[in-house]
PDB file of C-alpha atoms in Angstrom:
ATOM      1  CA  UNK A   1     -86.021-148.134  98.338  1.00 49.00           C
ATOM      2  CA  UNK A   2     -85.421-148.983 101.500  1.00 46.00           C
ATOM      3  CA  UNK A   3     -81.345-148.643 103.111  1.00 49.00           C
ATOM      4  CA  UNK A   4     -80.040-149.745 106.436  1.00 46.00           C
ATOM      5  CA  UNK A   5     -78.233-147.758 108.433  1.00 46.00           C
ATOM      6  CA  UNK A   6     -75.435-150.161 109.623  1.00 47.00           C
ATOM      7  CA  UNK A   7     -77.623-151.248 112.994  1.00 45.00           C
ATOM      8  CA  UNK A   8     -80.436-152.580 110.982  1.00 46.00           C
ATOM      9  CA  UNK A   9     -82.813-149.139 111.453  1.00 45.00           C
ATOM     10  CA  UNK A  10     -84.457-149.224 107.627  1.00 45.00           C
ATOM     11  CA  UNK A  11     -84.625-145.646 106.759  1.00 42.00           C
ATOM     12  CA  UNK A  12     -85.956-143.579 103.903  1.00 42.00           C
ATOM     13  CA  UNK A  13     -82.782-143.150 101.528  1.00 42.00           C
ATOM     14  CA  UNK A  14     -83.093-139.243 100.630  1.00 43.00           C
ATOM     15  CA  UNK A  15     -84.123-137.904 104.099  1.00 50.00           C
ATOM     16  CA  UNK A  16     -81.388-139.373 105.771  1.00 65.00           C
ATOM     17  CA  UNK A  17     -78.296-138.544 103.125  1.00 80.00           C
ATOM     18  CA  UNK A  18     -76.454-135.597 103.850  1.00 85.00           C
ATOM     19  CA  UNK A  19     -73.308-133.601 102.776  1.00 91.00           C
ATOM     20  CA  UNK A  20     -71.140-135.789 101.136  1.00 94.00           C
ATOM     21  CA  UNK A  21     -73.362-139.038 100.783  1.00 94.00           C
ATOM     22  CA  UNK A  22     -75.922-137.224  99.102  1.00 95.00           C
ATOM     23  CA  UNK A  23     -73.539-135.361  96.690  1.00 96.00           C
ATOM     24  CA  UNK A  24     -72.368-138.828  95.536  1.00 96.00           C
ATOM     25  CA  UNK A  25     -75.832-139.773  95.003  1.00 95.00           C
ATOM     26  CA  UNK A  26     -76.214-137.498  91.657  1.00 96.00           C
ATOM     27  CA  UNK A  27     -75.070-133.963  90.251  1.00 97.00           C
ATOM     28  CA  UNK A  28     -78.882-133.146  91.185  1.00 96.00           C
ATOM     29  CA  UNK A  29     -78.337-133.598  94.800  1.00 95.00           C
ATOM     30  CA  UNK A  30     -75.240-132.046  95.371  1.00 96.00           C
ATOM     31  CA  UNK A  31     -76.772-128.930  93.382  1.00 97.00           C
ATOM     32  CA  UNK A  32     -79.300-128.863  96.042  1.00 95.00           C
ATOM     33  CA  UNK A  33     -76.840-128.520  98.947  1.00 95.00           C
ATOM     34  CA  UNK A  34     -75.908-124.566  99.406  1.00 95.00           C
ATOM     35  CA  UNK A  35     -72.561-126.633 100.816  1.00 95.00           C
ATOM     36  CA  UNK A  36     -72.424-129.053  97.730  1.00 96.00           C
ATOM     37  CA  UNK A  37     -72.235-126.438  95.475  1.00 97.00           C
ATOM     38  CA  UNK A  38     -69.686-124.362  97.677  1.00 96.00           C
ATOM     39  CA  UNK A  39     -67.250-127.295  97.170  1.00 96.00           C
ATOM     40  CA  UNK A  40     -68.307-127.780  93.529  1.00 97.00           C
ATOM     41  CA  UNK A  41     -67.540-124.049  92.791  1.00 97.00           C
ATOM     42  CA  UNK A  42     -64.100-125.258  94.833  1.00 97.00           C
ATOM     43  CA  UNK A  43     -63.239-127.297  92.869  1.00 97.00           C
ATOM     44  CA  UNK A  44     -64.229-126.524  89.596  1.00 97.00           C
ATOM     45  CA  UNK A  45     -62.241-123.048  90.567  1.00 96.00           C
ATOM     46  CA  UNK A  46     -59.290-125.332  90.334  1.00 95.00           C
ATOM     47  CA  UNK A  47     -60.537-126.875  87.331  1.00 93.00           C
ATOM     48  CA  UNK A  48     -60.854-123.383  85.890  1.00 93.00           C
ATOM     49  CA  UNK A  49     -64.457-124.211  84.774  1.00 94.00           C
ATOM     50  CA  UNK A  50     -66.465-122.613  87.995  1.00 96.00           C
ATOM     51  CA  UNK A  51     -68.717-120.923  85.048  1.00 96.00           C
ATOM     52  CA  UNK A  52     -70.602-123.448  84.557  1.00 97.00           C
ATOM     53  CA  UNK A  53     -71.830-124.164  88.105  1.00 97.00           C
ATOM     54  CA  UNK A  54     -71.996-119.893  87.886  1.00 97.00           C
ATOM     55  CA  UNK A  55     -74.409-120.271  85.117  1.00 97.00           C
ATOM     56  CA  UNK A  56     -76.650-123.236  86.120  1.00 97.00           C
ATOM     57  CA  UNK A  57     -77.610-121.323  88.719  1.00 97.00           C
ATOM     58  CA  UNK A  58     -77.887-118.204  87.151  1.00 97.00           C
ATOM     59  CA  UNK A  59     -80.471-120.098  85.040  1.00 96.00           C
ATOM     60  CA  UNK A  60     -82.183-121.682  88.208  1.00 96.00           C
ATOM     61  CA  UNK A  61     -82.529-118.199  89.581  1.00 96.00           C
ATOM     62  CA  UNK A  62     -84.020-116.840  85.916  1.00 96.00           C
ATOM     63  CA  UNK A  63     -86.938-119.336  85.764  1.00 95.00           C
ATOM     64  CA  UNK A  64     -88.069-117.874  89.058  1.00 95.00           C
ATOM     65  CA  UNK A  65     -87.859-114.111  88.051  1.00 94.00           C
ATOM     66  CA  UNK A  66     -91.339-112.441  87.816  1.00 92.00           C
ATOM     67  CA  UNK A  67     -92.310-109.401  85.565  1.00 91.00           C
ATOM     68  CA  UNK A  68     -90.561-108.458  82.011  1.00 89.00           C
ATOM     69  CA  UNK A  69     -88.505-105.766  82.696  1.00 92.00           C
ATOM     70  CA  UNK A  70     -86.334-108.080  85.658  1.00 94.00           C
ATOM     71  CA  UNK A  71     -86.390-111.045  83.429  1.00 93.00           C
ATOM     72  CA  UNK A  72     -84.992-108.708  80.307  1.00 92.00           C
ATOM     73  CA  UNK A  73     -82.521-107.782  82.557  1.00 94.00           C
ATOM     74  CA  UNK A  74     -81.668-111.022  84.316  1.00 95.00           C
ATOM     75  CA  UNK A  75     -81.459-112.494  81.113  1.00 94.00           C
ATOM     76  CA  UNK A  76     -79.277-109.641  79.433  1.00 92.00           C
ATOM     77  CA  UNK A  77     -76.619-110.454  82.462  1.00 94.00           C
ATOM     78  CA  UNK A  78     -76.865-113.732  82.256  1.00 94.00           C
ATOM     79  CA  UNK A  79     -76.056-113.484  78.398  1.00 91.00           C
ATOM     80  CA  UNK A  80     -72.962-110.722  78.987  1.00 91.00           C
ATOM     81  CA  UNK A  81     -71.946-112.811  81.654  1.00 94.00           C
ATOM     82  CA  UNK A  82     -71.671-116.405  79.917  1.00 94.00           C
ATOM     83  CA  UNK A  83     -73.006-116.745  76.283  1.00 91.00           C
ATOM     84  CA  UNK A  84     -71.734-113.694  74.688  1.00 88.00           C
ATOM     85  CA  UNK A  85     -68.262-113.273  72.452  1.00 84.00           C
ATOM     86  CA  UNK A  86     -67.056-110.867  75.018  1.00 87.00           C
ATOM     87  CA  UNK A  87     -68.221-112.741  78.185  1.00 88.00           C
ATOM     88  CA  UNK A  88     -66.318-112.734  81.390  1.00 84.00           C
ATOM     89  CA  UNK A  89     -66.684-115.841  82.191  1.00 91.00           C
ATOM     90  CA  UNK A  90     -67.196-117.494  78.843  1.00 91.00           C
ATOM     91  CA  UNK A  91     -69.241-120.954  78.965  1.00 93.00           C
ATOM     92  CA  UNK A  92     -68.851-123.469  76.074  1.00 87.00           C
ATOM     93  CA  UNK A  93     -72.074-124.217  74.331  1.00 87.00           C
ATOM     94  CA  UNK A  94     -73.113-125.692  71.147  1.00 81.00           C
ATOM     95  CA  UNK A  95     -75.301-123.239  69.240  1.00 71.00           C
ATOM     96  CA  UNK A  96     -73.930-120.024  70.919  1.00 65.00           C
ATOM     97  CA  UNK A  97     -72.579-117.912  67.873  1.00 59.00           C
ATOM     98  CA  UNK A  98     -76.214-118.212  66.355  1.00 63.00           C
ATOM     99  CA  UNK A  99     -77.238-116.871  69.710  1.00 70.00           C
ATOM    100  CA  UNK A 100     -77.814-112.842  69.729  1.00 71.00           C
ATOM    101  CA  UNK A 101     -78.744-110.263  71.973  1.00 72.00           C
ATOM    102  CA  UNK A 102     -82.213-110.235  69.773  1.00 74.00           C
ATOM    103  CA  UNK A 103     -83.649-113.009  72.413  1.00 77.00           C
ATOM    104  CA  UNK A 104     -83.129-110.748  74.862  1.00 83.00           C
ATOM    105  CA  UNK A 105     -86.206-108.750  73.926  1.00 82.00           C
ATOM    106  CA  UNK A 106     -88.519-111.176  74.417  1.00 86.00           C
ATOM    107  CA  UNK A 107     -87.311-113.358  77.186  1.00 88.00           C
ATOM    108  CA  UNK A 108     -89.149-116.187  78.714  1.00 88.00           C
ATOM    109  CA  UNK A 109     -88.171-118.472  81.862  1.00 90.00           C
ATOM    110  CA  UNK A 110     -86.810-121.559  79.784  1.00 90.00           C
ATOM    111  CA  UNK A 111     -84.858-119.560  77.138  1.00 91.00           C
ATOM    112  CA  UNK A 112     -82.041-120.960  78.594  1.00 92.00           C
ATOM    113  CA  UNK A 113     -82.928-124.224  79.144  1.00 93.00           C
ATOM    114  CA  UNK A 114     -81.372-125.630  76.616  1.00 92.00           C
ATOM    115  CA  UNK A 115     -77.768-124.687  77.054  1.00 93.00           C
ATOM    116  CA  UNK A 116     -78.506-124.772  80.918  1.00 95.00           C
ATOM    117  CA  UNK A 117     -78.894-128.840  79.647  1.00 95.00           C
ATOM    118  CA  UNK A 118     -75.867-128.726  78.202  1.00 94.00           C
ATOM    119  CA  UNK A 119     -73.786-127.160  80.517  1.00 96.00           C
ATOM    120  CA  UNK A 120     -75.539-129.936  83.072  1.00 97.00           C
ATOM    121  CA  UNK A 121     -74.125-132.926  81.079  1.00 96.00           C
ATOM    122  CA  UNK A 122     -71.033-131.619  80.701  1.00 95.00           C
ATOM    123  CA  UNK A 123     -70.752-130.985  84.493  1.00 97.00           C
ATOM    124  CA  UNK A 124     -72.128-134.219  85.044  1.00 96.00           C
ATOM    125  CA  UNK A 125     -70.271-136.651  82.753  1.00 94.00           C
ATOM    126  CA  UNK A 126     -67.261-134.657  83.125  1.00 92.00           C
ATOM    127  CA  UNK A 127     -66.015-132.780  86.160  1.00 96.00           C
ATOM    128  CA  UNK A 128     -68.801-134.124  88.493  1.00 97.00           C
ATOM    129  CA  UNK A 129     -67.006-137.816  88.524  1.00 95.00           C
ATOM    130  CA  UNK A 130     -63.684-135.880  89.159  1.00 96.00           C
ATOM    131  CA  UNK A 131     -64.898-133.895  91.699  1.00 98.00           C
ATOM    132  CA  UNK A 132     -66.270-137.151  93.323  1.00 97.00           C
ATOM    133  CA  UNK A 133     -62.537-138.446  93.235  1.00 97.00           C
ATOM    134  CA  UNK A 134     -61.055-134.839  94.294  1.00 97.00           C
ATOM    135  CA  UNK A 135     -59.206-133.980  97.634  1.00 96.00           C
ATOM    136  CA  UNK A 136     -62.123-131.227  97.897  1.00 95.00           C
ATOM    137  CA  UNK A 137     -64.596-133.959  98.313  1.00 97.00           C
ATOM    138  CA  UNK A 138     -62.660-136.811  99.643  1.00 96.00           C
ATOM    139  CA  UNK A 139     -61.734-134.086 102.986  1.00 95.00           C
ATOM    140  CA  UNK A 140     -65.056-132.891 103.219  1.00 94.00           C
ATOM    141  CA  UNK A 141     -66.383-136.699 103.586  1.00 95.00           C
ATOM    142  CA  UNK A 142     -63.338-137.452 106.087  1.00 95.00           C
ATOM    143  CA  UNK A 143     -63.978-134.779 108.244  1.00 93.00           C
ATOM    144  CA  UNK A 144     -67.620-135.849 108.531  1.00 92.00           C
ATOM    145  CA  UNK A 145     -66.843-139.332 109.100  1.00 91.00           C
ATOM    146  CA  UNK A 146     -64.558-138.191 112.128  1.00 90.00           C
ATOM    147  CA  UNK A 147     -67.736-136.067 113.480  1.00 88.00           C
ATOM    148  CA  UNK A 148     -69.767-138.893 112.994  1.00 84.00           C
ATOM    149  CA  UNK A 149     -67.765-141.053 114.956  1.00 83.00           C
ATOM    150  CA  UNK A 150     -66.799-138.768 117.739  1.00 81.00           C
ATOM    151  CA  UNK A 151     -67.589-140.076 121.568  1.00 77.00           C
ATOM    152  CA  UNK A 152     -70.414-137.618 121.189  1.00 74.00           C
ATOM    153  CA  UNK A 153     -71.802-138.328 118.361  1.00 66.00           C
ATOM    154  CA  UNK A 154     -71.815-142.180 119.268  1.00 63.00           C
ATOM    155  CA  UNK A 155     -73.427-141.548 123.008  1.00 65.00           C
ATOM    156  CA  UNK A 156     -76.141-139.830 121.036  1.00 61.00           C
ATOM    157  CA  UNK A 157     -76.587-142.536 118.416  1.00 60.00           C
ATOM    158  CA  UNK A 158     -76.644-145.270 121.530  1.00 63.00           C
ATOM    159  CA  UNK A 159     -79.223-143.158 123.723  1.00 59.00           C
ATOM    160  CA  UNK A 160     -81.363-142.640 120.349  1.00 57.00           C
ATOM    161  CA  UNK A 161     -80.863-146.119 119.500  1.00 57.00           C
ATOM    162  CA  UNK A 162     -82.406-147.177 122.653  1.00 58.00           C
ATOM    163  CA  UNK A 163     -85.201-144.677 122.895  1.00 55.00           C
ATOM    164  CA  UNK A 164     -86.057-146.710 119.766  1.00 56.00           C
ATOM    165  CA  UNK A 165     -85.706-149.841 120.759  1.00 52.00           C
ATOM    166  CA  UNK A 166     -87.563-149.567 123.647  1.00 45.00           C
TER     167      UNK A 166
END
């Protein structure tokens, strides 16, 4: 897939997206931006639904813990944090009153996988498109747009520009 830059440079679409173009590319992208995901949490704070960016990546981090006794207890805080009745900060997920602390013995990196899927469509058909539309996101892409065309920012484009050309 090739995309032109505006001055007819081709260029690689993924290496050259960042901050806000990329998070408007897909809920995957922005997830992989430490920034994306600051503004996400942002605005989902608003939204009061910030849990379920909390627990996607609590789940990203658990498929990466090593050894039984961290996962057991990853996975134990990840359930009293999220999926239990008493949770703090409660996440909505089909299939969550037949889950018990039981699992918790025997814990394996996708046993969340499931409701981490769930919580991912609902993010993404739901408060991703608003967030896409929100003042959180609609600043942050301003403010980049006025770096981007700042007298420096242009000089440096120009000089680049004709190192290329040349």
């Amino acid at each position: 897939l090739e995309i032109n830059d505006g001055e007819g440079h081709p260029s690689s679409s993924h290496q050259t997206l960042k901050g806000t173009s990329k998070w408007a590319t897909s809920l995957e992208s922005l997830l992989e931006d430490p920034e994306g995901v600051k503004r996400f949490r942002e605005f989902l704070k608003k939204e009061f639904s910030e849990e379920n960016v909390l627990f996607w990546l609590a789940c990203e981090e658990f498929k990466k813990t090593q050894g039984k006794k961290q996962m057991q207890e990853k996975a134990k805080e990840i359930y009293m944090t999220f999926l239990s009745s008493k949770a703090s900060s409660q996440v909505n997920v089909e299939g969550q009153s037949r889950l018990s602390e039981t699992i918790l013995e025997t814990p394996h990196p996708l046993m969340f996988q499931k409701l981490q899927d769930q919580i991912f469509n609902l993010m993404k058909y739901d408060s991703y498109s608003r967030f896409l539309k929100s003042d959180i996101f609609l600043n942050h892409k301003k403010s980049e747009e006025q770096e981007e065309n700042s007298p420096e920012a242009q000089t440096a484009a120009k000089r680049a520009s004709r190192i290329y050309n040349t």
